[in-house]
Every structure is written in structure tokens, then in C-alpha cells.
Short mmCIF file of C-alpha atoms in Angstrom, two decimals:
data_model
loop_
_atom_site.label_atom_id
_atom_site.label_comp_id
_atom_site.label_asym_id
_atom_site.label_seq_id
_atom_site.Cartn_x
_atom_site.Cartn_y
_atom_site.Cartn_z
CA UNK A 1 -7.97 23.22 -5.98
CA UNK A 2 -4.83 24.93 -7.53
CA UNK A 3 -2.68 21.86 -6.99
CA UNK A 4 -5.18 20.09 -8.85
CA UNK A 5 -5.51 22.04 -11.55
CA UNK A 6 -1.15 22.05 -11.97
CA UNK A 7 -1.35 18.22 -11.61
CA UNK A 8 -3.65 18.14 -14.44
CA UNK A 9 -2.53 20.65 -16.53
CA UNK A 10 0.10 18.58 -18.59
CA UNK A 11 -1.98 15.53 -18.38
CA UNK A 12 -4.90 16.85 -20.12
CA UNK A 13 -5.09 17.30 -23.60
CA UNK A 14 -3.93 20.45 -25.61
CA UNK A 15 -7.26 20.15 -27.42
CA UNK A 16 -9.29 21.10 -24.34
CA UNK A 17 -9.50 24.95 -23.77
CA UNK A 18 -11.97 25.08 -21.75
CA UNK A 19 -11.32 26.08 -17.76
CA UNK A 20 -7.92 26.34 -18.04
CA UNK A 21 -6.27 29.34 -17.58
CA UNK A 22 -5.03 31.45 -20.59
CA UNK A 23 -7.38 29.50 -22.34
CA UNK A 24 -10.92 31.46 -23.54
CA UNK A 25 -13.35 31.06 -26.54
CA UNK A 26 -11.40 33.33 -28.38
CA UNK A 27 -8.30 31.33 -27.86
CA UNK A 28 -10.42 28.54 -29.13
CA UNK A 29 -11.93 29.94 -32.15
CA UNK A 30 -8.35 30.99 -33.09
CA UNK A 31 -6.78 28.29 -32.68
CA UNK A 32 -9.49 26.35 -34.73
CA UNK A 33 -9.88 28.82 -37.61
CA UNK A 34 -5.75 28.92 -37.87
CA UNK A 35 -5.63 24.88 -38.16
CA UNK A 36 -8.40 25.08 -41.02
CA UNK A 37 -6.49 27.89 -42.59
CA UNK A 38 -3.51 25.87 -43.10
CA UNK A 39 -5.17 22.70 -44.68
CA UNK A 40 -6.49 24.99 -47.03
CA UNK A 41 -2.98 26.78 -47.92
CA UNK A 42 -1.97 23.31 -48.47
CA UNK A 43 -4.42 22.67 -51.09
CA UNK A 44 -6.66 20.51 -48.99
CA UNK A 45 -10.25 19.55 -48.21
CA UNK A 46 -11.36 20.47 -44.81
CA UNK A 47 -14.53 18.44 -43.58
CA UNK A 48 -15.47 19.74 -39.78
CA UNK A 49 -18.63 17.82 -37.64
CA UNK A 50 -20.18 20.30 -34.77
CA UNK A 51 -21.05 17.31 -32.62
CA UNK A 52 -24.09 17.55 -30.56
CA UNK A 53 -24.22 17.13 -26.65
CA UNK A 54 -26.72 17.38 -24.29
CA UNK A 55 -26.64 17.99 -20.20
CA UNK A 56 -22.85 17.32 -20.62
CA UNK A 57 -22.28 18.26 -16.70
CA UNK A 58 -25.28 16.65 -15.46
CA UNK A 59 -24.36 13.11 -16.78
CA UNK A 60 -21.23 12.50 -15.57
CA UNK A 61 -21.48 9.15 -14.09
CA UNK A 62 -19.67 9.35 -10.00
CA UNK A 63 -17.75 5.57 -10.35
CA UNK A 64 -16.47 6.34 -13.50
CA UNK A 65 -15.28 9.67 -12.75
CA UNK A 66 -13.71 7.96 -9.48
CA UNK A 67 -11.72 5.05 -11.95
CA UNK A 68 -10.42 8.01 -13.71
CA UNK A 69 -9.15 9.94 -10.88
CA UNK A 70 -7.39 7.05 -9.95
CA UNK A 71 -5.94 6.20 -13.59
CA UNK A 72 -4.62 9.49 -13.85
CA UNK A 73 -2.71 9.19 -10.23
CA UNK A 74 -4.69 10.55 -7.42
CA UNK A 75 -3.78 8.98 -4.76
CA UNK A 76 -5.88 7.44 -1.94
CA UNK A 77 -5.77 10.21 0.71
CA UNK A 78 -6.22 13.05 -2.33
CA UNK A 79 -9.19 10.75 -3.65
CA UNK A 80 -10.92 9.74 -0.45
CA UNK A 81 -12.24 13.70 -0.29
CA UNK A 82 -13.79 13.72 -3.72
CA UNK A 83 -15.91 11.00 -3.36
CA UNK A 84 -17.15 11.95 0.19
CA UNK A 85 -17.64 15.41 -2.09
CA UNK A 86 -19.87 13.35 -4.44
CA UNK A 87 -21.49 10.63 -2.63
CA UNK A 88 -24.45 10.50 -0.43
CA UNK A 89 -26.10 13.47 -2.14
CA UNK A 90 -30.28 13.07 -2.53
CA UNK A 91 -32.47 15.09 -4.66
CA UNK A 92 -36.55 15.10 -4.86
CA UNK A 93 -39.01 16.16 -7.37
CA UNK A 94 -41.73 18.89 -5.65
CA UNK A 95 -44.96 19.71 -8.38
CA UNK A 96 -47.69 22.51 -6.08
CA UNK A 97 -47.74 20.95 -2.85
CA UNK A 98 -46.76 17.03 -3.67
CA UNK A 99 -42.86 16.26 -3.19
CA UNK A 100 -41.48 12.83 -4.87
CA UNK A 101 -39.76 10.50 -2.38
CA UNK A 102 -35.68 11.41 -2.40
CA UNK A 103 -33.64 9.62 -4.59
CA UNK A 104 -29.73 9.31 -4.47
CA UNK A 105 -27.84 11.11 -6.74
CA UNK A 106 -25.20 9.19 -9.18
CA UNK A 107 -24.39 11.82 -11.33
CA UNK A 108 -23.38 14.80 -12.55
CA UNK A 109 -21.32 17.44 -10.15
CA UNK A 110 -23.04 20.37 -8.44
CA UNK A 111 -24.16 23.59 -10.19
CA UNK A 112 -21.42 26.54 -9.12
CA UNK A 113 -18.93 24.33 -7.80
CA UNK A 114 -15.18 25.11 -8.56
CA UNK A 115 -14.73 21.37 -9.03
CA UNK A 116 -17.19 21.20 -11.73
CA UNK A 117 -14.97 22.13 -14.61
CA UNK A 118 -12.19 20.42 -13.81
CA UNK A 119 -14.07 16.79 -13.28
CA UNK A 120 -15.73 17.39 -16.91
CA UNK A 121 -12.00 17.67 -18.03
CA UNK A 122 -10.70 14.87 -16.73
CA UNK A 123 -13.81 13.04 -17.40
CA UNK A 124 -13.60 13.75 -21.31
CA UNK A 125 -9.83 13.22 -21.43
CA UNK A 126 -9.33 9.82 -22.21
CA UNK A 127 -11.78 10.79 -25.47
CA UNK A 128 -8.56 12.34 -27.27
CA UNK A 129 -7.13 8.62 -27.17
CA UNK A 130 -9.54 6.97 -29.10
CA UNK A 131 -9.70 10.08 -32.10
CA UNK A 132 -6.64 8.93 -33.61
CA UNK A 133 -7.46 9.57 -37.47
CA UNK A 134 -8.78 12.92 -36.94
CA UNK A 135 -8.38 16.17 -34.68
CA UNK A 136 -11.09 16.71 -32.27
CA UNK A 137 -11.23 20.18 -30.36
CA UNK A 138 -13.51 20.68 -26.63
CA UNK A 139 -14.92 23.94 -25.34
CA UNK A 140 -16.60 22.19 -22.81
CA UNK A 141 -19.21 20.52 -24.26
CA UNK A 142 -18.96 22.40 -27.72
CA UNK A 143 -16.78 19.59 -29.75
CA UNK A 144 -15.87 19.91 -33.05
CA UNK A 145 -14.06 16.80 -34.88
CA UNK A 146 -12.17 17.28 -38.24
CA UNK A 147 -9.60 15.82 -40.36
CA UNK A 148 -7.96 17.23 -44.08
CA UNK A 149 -7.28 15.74 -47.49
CA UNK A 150 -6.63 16.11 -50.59
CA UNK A 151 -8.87 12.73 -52.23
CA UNK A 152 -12.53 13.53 -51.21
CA UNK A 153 -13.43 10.17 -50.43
CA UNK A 154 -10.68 8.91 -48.03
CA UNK A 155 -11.72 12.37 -46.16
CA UNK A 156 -15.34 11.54 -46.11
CA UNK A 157 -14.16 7.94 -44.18
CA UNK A 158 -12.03 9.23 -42.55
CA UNK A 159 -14.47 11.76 -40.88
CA UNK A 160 -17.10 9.12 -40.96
CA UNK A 161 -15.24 6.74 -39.15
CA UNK A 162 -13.88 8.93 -36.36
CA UNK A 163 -17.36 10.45 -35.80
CA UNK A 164 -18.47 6.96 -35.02
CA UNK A 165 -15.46 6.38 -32.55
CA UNK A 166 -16.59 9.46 -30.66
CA UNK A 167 -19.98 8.50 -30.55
CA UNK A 168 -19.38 5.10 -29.40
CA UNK A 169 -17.02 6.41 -26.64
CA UNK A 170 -20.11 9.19 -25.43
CA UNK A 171 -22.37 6.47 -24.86
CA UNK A 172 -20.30 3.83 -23.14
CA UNK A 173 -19.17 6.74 -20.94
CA UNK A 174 -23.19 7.68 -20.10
CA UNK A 175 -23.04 10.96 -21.74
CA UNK A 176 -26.06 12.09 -24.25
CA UNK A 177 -24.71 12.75 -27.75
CA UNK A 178 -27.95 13.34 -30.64
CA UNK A 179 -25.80 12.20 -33.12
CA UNK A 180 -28.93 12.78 -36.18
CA UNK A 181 -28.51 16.41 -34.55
CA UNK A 182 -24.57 16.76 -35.84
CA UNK A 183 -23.66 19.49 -38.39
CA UNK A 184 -20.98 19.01 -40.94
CA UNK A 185 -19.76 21.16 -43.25
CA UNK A 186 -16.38 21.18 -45.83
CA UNK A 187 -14.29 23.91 -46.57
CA UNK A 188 -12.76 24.11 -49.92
CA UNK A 189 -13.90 23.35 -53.85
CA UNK A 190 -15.09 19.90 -54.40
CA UNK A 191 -17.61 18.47 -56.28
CA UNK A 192 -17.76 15.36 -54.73
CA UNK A 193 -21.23 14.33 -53.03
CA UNK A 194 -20.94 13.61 -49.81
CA UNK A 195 -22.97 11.22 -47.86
CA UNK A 196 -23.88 13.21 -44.59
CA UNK A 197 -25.56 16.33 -44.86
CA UNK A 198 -23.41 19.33 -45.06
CA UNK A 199 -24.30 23.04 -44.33
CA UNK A 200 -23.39 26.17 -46.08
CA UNK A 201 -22.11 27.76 -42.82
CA UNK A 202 -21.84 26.67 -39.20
CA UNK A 203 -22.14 28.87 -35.46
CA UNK A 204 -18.88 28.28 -33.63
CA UNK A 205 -18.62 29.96 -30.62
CA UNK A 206 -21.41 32.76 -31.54
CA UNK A 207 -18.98 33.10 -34.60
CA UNK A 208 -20.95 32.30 -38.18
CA UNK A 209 -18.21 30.95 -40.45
CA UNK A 210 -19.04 29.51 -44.04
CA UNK A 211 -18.01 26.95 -46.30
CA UNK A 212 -14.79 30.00 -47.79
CA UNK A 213 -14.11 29.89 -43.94
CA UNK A 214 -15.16 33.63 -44.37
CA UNK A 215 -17.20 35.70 -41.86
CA UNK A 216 -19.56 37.71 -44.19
CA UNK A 217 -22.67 36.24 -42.84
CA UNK A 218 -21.35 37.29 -39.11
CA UNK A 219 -19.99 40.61 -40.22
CA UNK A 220 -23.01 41.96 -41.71
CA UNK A 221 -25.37 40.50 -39.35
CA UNK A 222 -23.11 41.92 -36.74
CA UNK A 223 -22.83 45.37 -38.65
CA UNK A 224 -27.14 45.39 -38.88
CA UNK A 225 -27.36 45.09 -35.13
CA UNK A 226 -24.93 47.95 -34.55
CA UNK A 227 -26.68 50.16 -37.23
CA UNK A 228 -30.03 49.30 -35.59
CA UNK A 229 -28.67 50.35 -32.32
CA UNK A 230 -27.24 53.77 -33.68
CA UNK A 231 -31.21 53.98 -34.95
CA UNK A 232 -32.21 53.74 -31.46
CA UNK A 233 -30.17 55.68 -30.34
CA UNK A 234 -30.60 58.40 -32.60
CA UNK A 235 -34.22 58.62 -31.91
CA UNK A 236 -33.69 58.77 -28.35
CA UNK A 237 -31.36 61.76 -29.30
CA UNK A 238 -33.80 63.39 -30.98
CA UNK A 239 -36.14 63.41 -28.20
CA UNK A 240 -33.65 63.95 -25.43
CA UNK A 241 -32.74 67.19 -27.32
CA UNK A 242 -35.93 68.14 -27.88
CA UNK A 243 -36.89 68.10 -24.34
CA UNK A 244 -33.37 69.74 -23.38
CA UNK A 245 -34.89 72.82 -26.00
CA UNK A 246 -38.12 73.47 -24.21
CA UNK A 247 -36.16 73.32 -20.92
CA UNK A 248 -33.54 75.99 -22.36
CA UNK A 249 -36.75 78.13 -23.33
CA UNK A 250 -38.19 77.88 -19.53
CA UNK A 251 -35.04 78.33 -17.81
CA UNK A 252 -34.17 81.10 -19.84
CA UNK A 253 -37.37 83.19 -18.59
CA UNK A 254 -37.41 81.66 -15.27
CA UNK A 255 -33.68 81.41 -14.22
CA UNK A 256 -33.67 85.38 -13.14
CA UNK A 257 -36.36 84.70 -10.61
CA UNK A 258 -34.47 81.48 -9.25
CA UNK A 259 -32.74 82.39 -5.76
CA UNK A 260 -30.04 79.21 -5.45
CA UNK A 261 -25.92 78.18 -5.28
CA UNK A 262 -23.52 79.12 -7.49
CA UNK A 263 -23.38 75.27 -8.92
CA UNK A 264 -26.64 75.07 -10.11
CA UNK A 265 -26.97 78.33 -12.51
CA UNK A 266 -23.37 76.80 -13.47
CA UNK A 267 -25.01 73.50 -14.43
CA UNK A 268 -28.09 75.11 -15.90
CA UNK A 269 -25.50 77.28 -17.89
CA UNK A 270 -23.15 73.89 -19.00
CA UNK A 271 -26.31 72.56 -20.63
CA UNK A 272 -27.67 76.02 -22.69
CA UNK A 273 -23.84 76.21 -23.88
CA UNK A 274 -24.70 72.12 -25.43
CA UNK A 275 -27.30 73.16 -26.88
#
């Protein structure tokens, strides 16, 4: 597994950061957020597509996943245990007491495998040759495409055209992309129209960034959540304290008539001094 993961580490592309080590969400948000930063320093238009996947692990088909291993180098020996990995694996439907008969299994790789990750990786690979007009960024199956520009309209091609590359190249390679489920939005002053629908903010990552590439919307639904917590907590307080009085009022009268180790009037004691 390790010497796989080396092999492919400078044959996959630097726009994948997902199961590879050093690599994280926050690596990826950073990285994205940085790139956007410096169109706009450069006085340019930013347009960014969330593209929208579905069952990305589960869809992976086994003989095209094989063809790749082999275009990327694995040799016959290193290859021969993968597929004996994949192949011959059956699955069956059971609804109450009524099973389905078993079926083979063609896709996808198997749920907590260590090979899962790395398959999807080298499976999606061969994607960053066919964006060649735009950048397109893969947190497993979170993939955002998105090119810069001064003129409005050659962006809005631009990103037009590349989204349709991408979405060609999910469907000839079996995976489910909804593209009427995409979300766009453009960073930047324009008042050009475009002709996709574009949204005032976008969730990358659990991250809410808007159209300033600004994090006000996550900051103060993030600082709401905290000050509800404190709330919470500041009930509980209240109560715990409360109790902790009418247990400082009983101990007080009853502690003299309490025969017991040293530890315990010192505990009893810790908790008066608190209060």
C-alpha cells in the first residue's frame, strides 16, 4: 500500500488533495481561497462552478479502473492482485424475510478499504487532462472548476465550455454528475448578466464564502452557535450551583456527625471553599 501510494504520488495531479498525505480540507480550502485571492489582486473576474456528484465511490466502473492501472504503469504481477481484489465479488438485496437472487458486482470499491481512496484518485486523474482552459480542484468528490478574466464574456465561455468538458468526461467514465444541480458563483464587480445561475455565496468545505470572497455569513453564523452554547451552558451553571448551595447548607449541619477519611471532609471542604 505505501509503495503505491509513492508510485502515485508524482503522477497524480497537484489539484487532488484528497488522501494524500499533508494534504487535508484545510490545505484545500487554502489553497483555493489563495488562487481566488490573486485573480482578484490582479483586477480580475473570478467565476467558480461547485460541481455536483453523486455515489462517487460506488460507481467506479472495475475494467476501467483496471485500463488505468495499466496506463499509468502497473505492471502485470503488481496488477494481477487488484483485480483478484475486485473481481468475483456478489451482493443481494434482502426486504423482511425475501432475499433477491446475488448479482455480481462491477463496481465501485469496498466500504473501509485502504485501497478505496487511492483507486478514486487514480480513477479521476486523467480528468485534469481534458480541463485545459480552466483550473479544476478535487476533495474527493467535492470538485470545484474555475477560470479568471478580465472581459466578462470570454470568462462566462470559458467556464461554460470547460464545465461541459467535465461533464462529458463524468459520464463516459460511468460516474453520476446532476449537472442542473451545479452552483456557480463570480467573485468581483461586474454587471454583466450571466447566463447560468449564480449564487450570492457558496459552502466549500463547511466554509460559507460570498461573492467579496468574505466569510461574514460563516463568522456570524459560527459566532451564534458559540453564543448559544455559552447560553446553555450558563443555565446549566446556574443550576449546578444552585444544587452545589443546598448541598453546602446540608453538609454544613451534617458534616460534624459524619465519621469518615481524611479525603473526603477534604473534598467536601474543596467544594464549600468554590462556592
Amino acid at each position: 500500500m505505501a509503495q503505491l501510494g509513492d508510485f502515485y504520488q508524482v503522477i497524480l495531479s497537484d489539484f487532488i488533495s484528497s488522501y494524500i498525505r499533508f494534504y487535508s480540507r484545510e490545505t484545500a480550502l487554502l489553497k483555493l481561497t489563495e488562487d481566488w485571492r490573486a485573480m482578484l489582486d490582479r483586477g480580475e473576474l473570478v467565476a467558480v462552478v461547485y460541481m455536483d456528484l453523486s455515489k462517487a465511490f460506488d460507481v467506479i466502473q472495475h475494467n476501467l479502473l483496471f485500463a488505468k492501472l495499466k496506463a499509468y504503469g502497473v505492471g502485470e504481477r503488481s496488477f494481477m492482485p487488484f483485480k483478484d481484489y475486485l473481481s468475483g465479488r456478489q451482493q443481494r438485496v434482502k426486504i423482511g424475510d425475501t432475499c433477491s437472487d446475488w448479482k455480481g458486482v462491477k463496481r465501485g470499491v469496498p466500504q473501509e478499504s485502504v485501497l478505496r481512496p487511492v483507486f478514486f484518485n487514480i480513477f479521476i486523474n486523467d480528468l485534469f487532462y481534458s480541463v485545459t482552459h480552466g483550473k479544476l480542484h478535487a476533495y474527493a468528490y467535492d470538485h470545484q472548476l474555475y477560470s479568471s478574466g478580465v472581459d466578462p464574456e470570454a470568462l462566462e465561455k470559458c467556464i461554460c465550455r470547460e464545465v461541459r468538458v467535465a461533464n462529458e468526461w463524468y459520464r463516459s467514465n460511468g460516474m453520476i454528475v446532476n449537472d442542473t444541480q451545479h452552483q456557480a458563483i463570480v467573485l468581483g464587480k461586474t454587471d454583466h448578466s450571466f447566463s447560468f445561475p449564480l449564487k450570492d455565496s457558496l459552502n466549500i468545505f463547511g466554509l460559507n464564502i460570498d461573492n467579496r470572497l468574505h466569510f461574514d455569513n460563516y463568522i456570524s453564523t459560527t459566532c451564534q452557535k458559540i453564543n448559544d452554547q455559552f447560553n446553555v451552558m450558563q443555565i446549566y451553571n446556574l443550576k449546578f450551583r444552585s444544587k452545589l448551595m443546598q448541598f453546602k447548607r446540608v453538609s454544613s449541619k451534617s458534616v460534624v456527625c459524619m465519621v469518615g477519611p481524611t479525603s473526603l471532609w477534604r473534598r467536601l471542604h474543596s467544594i464549600r471553599v468554590y462556592l
